[in-house]
Coordinates of C-alpha atoms in Angstrom, one line a residue:
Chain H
X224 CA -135.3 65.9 -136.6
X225 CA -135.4 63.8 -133.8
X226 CA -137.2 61.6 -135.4
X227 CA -134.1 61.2 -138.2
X228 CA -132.0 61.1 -134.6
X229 CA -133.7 57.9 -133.4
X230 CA -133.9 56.1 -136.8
X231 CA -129.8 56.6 -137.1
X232 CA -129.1 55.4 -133.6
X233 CA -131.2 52.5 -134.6
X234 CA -129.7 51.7 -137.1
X235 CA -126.4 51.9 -136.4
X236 CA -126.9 49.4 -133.4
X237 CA -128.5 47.0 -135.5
X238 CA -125.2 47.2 -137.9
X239 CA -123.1 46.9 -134.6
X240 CA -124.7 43.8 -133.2
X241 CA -125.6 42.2 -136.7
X242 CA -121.6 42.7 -137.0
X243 CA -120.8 41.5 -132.9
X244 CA -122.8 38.3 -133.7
X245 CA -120.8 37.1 -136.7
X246 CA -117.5 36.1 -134.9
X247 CA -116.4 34.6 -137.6
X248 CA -116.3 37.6 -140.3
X249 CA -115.2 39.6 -137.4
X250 CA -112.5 37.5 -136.6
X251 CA -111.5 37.1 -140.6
X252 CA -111.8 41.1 -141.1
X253 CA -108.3 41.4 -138.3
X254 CA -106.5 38.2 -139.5
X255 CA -106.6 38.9 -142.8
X256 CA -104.3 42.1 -142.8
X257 CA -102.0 40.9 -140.1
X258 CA -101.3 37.9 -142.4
X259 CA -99.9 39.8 -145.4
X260 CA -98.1 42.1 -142.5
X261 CA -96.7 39.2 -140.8
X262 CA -96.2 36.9 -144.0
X263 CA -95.3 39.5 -146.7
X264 CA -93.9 42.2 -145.0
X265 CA -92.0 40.5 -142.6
X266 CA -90.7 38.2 -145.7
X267 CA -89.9 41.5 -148.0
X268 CA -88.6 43.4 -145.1
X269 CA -84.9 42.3 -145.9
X270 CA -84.9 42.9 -149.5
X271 CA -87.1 46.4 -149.4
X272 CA -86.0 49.4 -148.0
X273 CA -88.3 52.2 -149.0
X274 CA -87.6 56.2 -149.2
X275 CA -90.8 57.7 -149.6
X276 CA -89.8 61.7 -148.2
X277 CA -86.9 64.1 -150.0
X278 CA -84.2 64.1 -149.2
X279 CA -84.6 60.3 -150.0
X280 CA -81.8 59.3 -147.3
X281 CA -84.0 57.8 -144.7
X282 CA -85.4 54.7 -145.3
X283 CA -88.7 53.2 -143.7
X284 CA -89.6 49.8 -143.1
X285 CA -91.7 48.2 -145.6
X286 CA -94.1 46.8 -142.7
X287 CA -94.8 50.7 -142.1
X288 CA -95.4 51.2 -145.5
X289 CA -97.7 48.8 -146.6
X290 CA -99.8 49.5 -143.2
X291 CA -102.1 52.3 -144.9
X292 CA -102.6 50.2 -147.6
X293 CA -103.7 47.0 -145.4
X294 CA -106.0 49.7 -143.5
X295 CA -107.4 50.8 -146.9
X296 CA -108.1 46.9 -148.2
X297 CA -110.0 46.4 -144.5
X298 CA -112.0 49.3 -145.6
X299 CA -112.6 47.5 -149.4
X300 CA -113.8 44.3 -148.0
X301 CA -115.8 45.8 -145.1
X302 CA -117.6 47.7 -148.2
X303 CA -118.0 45.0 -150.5
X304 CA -119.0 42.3 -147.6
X305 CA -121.6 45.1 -146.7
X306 CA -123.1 45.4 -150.3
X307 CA -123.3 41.9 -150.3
X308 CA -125.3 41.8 -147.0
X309 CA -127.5 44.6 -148.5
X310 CA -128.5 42.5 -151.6
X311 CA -128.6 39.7 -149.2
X312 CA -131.6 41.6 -146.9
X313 CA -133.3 42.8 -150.0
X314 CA -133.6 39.6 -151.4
X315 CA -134.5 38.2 -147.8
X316 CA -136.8 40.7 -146.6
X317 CA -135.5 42.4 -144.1
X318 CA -134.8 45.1 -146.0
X319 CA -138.5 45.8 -145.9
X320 CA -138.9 46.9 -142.6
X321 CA -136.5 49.7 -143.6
X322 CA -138.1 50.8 -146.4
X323 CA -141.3 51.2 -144.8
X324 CA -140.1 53.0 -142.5
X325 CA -141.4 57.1 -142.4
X326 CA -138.4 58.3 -143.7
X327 CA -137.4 59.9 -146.9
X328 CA -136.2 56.5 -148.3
X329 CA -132.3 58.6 -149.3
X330 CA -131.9 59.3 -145.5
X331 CA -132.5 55.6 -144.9
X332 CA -130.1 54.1 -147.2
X333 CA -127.4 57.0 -146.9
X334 CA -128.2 56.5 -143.2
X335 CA -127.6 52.5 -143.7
X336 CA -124.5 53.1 -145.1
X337 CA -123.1 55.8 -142.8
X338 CA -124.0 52.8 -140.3
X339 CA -121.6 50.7 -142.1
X340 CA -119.0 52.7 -143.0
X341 CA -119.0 53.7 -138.3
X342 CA -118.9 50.2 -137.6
X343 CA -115.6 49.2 -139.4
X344 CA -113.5 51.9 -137.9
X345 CA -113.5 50.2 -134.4
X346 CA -112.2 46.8 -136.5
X347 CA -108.8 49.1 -137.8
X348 CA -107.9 50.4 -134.6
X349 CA -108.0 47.1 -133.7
X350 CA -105.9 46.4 -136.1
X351 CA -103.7 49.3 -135.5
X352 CA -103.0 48.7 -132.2
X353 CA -102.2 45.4 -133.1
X354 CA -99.7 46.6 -135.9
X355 CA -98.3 48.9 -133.0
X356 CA -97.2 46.0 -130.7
X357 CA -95.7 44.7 -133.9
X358 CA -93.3 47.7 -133.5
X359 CA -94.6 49.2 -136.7
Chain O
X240 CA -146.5 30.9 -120.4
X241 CA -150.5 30.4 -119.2
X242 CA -152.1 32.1 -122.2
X243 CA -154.3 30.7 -124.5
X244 CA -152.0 30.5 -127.2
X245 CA -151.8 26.7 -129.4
X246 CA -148.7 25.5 -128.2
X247 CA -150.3 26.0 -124.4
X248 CA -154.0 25.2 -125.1
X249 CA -156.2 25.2 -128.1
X250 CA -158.7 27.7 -127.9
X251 CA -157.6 29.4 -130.2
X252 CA -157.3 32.9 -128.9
X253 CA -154.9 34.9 -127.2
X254 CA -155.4 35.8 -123.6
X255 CA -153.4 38.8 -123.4
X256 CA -155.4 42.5 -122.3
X257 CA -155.5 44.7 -125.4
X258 CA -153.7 47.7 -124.1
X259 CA -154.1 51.1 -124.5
X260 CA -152.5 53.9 -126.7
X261 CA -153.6 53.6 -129.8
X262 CA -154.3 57.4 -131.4
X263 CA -157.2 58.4 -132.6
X264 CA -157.7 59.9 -135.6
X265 CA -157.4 64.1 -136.4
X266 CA -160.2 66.0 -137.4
X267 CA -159.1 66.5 -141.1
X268 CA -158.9 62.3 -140.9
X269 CA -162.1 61.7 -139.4
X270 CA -164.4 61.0 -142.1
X271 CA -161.4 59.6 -144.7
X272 CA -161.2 55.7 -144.9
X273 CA -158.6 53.8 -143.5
X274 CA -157.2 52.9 -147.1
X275 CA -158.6 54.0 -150.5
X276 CA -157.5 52.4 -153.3
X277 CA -158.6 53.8 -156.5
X278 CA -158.0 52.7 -160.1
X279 CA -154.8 51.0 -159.3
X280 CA -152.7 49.8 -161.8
X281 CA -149.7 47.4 -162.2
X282 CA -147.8 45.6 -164.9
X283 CA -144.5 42.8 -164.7
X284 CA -143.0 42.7 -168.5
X285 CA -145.8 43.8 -170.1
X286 CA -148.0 41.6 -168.1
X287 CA -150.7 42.9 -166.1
X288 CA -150.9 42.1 -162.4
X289 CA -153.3 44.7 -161.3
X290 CA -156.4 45.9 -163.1
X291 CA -158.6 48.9 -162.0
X292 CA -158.5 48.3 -158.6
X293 CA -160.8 50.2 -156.3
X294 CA -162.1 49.7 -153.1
X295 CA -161.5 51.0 -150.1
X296 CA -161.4 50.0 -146.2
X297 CA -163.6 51.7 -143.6
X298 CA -162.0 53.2 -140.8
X299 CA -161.7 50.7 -137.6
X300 CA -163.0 48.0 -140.0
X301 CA -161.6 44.2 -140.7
X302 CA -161.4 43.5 -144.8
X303 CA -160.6 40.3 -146.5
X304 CA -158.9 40.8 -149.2
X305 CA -159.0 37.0 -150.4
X306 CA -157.4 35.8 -154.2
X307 CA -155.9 32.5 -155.3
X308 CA -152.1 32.9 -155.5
X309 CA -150.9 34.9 -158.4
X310 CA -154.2 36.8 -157.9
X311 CA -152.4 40.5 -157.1
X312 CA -152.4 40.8 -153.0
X313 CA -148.7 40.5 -152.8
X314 CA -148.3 43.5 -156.0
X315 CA -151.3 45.2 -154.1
X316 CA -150.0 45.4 -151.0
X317 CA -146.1 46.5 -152.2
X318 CA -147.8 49.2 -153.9
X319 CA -150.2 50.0 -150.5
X320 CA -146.9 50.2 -149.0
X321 CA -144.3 52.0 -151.3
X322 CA -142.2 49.5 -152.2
X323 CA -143.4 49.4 -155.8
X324 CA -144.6 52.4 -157.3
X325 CA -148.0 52.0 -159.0
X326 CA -148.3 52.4 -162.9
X327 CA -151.5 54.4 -162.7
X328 CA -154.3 55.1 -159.5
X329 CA -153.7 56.2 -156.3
X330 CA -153.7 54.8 -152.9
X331 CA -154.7 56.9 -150.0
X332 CA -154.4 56.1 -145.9
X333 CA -157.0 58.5 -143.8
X334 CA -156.9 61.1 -146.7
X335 CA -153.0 61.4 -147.4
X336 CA -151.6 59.9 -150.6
X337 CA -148.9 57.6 -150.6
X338 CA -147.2 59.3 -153.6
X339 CA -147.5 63.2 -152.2
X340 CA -147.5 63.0 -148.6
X341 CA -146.1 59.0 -148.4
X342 CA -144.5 59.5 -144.8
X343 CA -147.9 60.4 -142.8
X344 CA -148.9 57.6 -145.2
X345 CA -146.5 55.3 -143.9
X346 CA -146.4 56.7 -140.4
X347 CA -150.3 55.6 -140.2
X348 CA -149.5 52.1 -141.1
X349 CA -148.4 48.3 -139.4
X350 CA -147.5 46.1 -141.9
X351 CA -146.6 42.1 -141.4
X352 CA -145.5 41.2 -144.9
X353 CA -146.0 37.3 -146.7
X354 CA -142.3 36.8 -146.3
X355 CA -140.4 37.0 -142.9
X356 CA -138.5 40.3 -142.3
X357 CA -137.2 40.0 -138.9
X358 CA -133.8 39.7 -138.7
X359 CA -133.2 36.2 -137.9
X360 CA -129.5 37.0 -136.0
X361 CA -130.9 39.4 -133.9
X362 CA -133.2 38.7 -130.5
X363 CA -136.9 39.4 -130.2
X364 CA -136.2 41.9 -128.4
X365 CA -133.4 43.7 -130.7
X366 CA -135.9 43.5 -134.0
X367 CA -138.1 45.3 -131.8
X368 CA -136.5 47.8 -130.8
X369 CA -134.7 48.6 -134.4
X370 CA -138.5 49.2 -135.7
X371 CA -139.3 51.3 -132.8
X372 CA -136.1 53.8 -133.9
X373 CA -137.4 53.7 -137.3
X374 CA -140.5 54.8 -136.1
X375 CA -139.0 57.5 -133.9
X376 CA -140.5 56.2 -130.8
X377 CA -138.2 57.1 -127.3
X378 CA -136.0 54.9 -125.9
X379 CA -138.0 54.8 -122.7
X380 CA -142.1 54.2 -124.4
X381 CA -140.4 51.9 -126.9
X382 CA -139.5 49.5 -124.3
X383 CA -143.0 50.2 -122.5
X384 CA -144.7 49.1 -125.6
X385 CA -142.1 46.6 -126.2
X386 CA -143.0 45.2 -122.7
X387 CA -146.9 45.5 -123.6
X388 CA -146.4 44.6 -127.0
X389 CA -145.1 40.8 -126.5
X390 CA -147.0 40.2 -123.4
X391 CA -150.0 40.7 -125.6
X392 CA -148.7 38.3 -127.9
X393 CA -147.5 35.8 -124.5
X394 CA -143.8 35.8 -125.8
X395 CA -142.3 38.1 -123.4
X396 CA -140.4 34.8 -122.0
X397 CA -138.6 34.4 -125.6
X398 CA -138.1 38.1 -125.5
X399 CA -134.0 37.5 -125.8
X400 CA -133.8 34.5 -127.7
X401 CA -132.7 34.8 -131.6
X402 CA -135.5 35.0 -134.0
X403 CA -133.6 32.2 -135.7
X404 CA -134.7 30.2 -133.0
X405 CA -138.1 30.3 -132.7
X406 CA -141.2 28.5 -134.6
X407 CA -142.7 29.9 -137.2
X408 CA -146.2 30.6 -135.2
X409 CA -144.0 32.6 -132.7
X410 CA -142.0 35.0 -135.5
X411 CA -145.5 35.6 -136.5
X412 CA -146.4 36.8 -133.3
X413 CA -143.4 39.1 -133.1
X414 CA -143.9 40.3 -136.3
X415 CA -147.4 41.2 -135.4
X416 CA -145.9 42.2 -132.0
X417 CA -143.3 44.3 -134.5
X418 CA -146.3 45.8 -136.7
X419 CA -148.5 47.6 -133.8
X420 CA -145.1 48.7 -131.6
X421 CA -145.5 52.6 -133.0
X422 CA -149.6 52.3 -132.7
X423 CA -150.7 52.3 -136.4
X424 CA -154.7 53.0 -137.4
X425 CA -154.3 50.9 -140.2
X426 CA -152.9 47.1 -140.4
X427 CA -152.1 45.4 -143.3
X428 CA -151.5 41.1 -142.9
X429 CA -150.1 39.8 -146.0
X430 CA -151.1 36.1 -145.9
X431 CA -149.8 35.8 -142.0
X432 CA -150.9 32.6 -141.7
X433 CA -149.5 31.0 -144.5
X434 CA -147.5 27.9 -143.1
X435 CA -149.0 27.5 -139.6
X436 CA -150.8 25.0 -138.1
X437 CA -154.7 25.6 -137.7
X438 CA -154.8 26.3 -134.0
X439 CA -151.9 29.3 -134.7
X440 CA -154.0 30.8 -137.3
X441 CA -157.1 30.7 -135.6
X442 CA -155.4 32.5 -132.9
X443 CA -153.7 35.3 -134.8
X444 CA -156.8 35.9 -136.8
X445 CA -158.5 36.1 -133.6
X446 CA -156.4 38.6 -132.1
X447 CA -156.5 40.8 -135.1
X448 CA -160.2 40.6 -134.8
X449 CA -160.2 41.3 -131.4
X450 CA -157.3 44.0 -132.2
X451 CA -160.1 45.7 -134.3
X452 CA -163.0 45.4 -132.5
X453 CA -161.9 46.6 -129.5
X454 CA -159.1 49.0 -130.8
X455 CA -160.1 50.2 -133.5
X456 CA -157.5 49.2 -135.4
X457 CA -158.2 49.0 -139.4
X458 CA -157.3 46.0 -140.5
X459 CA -157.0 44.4 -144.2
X460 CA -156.0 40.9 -144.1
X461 CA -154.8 39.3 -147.3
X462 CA -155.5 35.4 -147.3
X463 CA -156.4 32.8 -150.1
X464 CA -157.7 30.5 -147.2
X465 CA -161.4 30.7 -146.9
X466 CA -162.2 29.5 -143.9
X467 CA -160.7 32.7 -142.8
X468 CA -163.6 34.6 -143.9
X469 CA -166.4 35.4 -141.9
X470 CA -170.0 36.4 -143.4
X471 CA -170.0 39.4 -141.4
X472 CA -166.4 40.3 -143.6
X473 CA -166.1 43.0 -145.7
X474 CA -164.6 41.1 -148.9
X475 CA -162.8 42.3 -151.5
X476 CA -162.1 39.2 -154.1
X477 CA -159.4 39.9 -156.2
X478 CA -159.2 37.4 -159.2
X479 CA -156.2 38.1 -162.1
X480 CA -155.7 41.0 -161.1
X481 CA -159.1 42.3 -161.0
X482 CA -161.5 42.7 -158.3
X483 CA -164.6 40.5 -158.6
X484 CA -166.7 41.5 -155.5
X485 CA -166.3 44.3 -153.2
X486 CA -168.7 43.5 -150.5
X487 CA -170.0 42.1 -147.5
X488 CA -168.9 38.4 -147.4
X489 CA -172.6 37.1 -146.6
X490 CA -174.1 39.2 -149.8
X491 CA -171.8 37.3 -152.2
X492 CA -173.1 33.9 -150.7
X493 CA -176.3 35.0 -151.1
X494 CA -175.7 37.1 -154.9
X495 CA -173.9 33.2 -155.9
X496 CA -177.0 31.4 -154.3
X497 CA -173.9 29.0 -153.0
X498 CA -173.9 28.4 -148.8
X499 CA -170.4 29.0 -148.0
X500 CA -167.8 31.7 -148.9
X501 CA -166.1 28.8 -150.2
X502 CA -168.0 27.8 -152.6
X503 CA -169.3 31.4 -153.9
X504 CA -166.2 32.4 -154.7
X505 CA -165.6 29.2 -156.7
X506 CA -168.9 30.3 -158.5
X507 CA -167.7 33.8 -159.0
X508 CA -164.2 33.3 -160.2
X509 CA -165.3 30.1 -162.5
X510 CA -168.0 32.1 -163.7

């Protein structure tokens, strides 16, 4: 069990620094929301008021609205970008030393994407806390 | 750096101690070689890339296992290690088959494959310590060994440099470095010195020699250079699949009549 222990920890700090290294896609991954929250639902804000709870009397801003949703597409391309790195190992190598590893191979790929999925929730509170100072 | 290592001298071997640690093997292990291959089967499309192949590699010993390219190593050593799943046969490391008990099987086994697998973002030291996880080694003897491990190989001064930027003589070295980090008994080399300038290959082969002799370590060592292949070799010659002499190196000079390894496997494969 330790063993299984040590292997996750591994690779989760691998996915952590493979992710730290590429500013770039880092950088993308918090722009990319806060440009459809600034742009579009700063722009829409005038012309949509949304009531989303009964009574139906209150209305919230469409910035808070569409927040989830901007959360939800991080999680999308954070997911597809990491399937594309997968490929991108396997057809590299690197995905090798994993597979080699002494581990039931499922516990290394459900372990590989546990890994991923960890390593994005940092990137939305980011985000979040960003969208917060934007007084949403 | 002082070590004997190309880039700092040209004799051609490394300097580094060969440290301690590595296990030996269990009593229900003792008498089982390294790696059995038996009646080992493989086919791409319908076309056959492995044919009946048996042999087998004595504990603590150093095979060749030398083909032209296209000959099978590559296929034979992805199905040594896991990664494809053989058609028919069975491979066994010290007595435990890959496809019933594959994690001891695995667990027993270093392996430096034909194409790089280091992660070229990380540092030296990062790709090390990701396989030692894998391997379940603690945080504390993995950076012991990591520490032994690449002064061995004289690159403990490139230790936090990117893999991205080094040569490729020195990302051999760490994958080498990489392959013996959880101590394996059995090492398998697919073409490592594929790509490297002669002094960097006679010094890897000669610290995986001297990795065997004096560790113990079972080595098989894929190559279609031969000049890499001493007399005193165990050979296995694998030709379209097939193998066409499982031997030692100097009894198929001497079964072809021909001087040099060279030339008696020209004989034997043109036969």
């Amino acid at each position: 069990m330790i063993h299984h222990l040590r292997a996750l920890s591994g690779i989760i700090r691998r996915e952590l620094l493979r992710t730290m290294n590429q500013r770039g896609r880092l950088a993308a991954a918090v722009v990319r929301p806060l440009v459809w929250l600034a742009l579009f639902a700063a722009g829409f804000r005038n012309v949509l008021g949304l009531s989303i709870t009964p009574p139906y009397e209150t209305y919230i801003l469409y910035e808070v609205y569409i927040t989830p949703g901007l959360v939800a597409m991080m999680l999308l391309f954070h997911g597809m970008n990491n399937s594309l790195s997968m490929v991108y190992d396997r057809e590299m190598g690197s995905m090798r030393t994993l597979l080699v590893a002494p581990l039931p191979r499922w516990y290394l790929l459900g372990a590989r994407l546990f890994a991923n999925a960890l390593v994005v929730i940092p990137i939305v509170y980011v985000f979040l806390a960003i969208a917060r100072w934007w007084d949403v | 750096m002082t070590g004997a290592f190309p880039s700092e001298s040209a004799t051609g071997a490394f300097s580094g101690k060969v440290g301690p640690g590595f296990p030996s093997e269990n009593a229900t292990e003792k008498n089982e070689p390294a790696l059995a291959v038996a009646h080992l089967s493989h086919s791409f499309s319908g076309r056959r890339a492995l044919d009946d192949v048996c042999f087998s590699v004595g504990s603590g010993g150093f095979t060749v296992l030398l083909g032209l390219n296209g000959a099978g190593k590559t296929t034979l050593i992805s199905l040594v290690t896991g990664l494809y799943h053989a058609h028919g046969g069975s491979v066994r490391v010290f007595g435990h088959a890959l496809r019933e008990d594959p994690l001891r099987a695995l667990a027993a086994m270093g392996v430096v494959f034909q194409q790089l697998t280091l992660d070229l973002d990380l540092t030296v030291r990062e790709n090390l310590r990701y396989h030692a996880s894998l391997h379940g080694l603690a945080k504390s003897l993995a950076r012991e060994r990591q520490a032994a491990e690449l002064d061995r190989l004289e690159i403990s001064d490139r230790a936090d440099e990117r893999v991205r930027v080094l040569s490729g003589g020195l990302r051999r070295r760490v994958e080498i470095a990489r392959a013996l980090l959880h101590r394996p008994r059995l090492l398998l080399l697919d073409e490592p010195t594929v790509g490297l300038d002669l002094s960097t290959r006679r010094a890897i082969l000669a610290h995986v020699r001297k990795l065997c002799g004096d560790e113990g370590v079972s080595v098989l060592w894929a190559t279609h250079l031969m000049d890499e292949v001493e007399t005193g070799d165990h050979l296995v010659l694998l030709h379209r699949g097939a193998v066409a002499w499982d031997g030692p190196a100097g009894d198929l000079c001497a079964a072809t009549g021909r001087p040099t390894v060279a030339d008696a496997f020209m004989a034997r494969t043109q036969a």
